[in-house]
PDB file of C-alpha atoms in Angstrom:
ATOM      1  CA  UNK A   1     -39.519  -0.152 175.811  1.00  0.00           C
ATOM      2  CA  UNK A   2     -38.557   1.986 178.206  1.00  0.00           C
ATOM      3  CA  UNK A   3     -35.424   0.004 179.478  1.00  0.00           C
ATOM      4  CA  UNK A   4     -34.506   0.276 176.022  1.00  0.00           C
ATOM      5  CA  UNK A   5     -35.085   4.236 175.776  1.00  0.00           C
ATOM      6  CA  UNK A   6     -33.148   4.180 179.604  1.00  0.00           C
ATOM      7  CA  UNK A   7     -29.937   2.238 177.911  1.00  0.00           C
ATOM      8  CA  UNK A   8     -30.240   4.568 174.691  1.00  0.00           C
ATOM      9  CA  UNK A   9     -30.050   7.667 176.911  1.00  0.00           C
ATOM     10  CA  UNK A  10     -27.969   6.844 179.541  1.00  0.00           C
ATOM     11  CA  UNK A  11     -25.380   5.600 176.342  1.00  0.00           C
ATOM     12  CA  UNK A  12     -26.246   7.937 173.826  1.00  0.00           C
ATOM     13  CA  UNK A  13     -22.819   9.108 173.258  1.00  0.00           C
ATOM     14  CA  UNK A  14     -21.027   5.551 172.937  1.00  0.00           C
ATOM     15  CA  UNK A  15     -23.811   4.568 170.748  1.00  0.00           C
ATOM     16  CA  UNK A  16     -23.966   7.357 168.299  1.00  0.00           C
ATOM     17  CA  UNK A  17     -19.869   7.295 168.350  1.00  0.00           C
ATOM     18  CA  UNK A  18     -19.985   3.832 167.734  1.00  0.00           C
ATOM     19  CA  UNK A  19     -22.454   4.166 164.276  1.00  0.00           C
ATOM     20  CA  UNK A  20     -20.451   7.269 163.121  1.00  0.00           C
ATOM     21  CA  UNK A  21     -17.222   4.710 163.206  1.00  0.00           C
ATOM     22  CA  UNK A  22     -18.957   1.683 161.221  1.00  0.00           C
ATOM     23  CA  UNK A  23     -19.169   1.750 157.883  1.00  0.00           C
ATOM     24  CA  UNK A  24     -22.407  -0.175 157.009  1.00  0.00           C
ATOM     25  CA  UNK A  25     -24.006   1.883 159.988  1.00  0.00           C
ATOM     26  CA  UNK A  26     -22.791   5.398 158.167  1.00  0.00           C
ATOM     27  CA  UNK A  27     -23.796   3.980 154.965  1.00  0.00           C
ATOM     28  CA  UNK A  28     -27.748   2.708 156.087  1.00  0.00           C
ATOM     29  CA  UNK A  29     -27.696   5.808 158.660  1.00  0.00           C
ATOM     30  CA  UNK A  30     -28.274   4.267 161.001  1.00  0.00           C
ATOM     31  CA  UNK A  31     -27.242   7.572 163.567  1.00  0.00           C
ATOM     32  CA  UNK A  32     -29.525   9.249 162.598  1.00  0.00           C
ATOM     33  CA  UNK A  33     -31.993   6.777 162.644  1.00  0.00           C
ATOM     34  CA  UNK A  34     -31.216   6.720 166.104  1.00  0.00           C
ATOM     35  CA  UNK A  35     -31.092   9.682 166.980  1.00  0.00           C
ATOM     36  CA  UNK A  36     -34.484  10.211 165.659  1.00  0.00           C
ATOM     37  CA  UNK A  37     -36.053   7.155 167.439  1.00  0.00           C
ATOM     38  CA  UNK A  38     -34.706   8.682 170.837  1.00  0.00           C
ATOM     39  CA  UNK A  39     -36.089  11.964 169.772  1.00  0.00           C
ATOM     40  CA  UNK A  40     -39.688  10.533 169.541  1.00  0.00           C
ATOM     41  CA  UNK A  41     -39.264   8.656 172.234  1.00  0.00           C
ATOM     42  CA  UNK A  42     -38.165  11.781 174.548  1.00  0.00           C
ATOM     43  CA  UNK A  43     -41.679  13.794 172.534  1.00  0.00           C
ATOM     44  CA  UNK A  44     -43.951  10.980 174.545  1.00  0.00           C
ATOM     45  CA  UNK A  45     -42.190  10.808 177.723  1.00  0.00           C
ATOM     46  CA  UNK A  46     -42.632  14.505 177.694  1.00  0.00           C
ATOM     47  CA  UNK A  47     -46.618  13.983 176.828  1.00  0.00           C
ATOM     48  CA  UNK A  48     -47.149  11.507 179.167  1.00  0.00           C
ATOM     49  CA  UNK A  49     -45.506  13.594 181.807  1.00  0.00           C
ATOM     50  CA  UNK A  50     -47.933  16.812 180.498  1.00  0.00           C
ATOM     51  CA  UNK A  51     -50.950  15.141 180.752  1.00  0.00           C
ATOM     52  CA  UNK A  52     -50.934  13.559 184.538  1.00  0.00           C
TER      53      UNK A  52
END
């Protein structure tokens, strides 16, 4: 998981770009799915890094 939440970050721009240009990605919004998934995502790193 986190090499995935590394790629999504470190890409975030290309990626979101890249869903905003495809139809069927626009249409099952699948940005802001995205989007949102990185956003919880950044809410535990930040937890984790809270509680240690």
């Amino acid at each position: 998981m986190t090499e995935i939440y590394k790629y999504a970050k470190r890409y975030r721009n290309q990626v979101t770009n890249a869903l905003e240009c495809n139809p069927t990605a626009r249409r099952t919004q699948l940005q802001h799915k995205f989007e949102q998934v990185v956003a919880l995502v950044e809410d535990n790193i930040y937890e984790c890094c809270s509680e240690a």
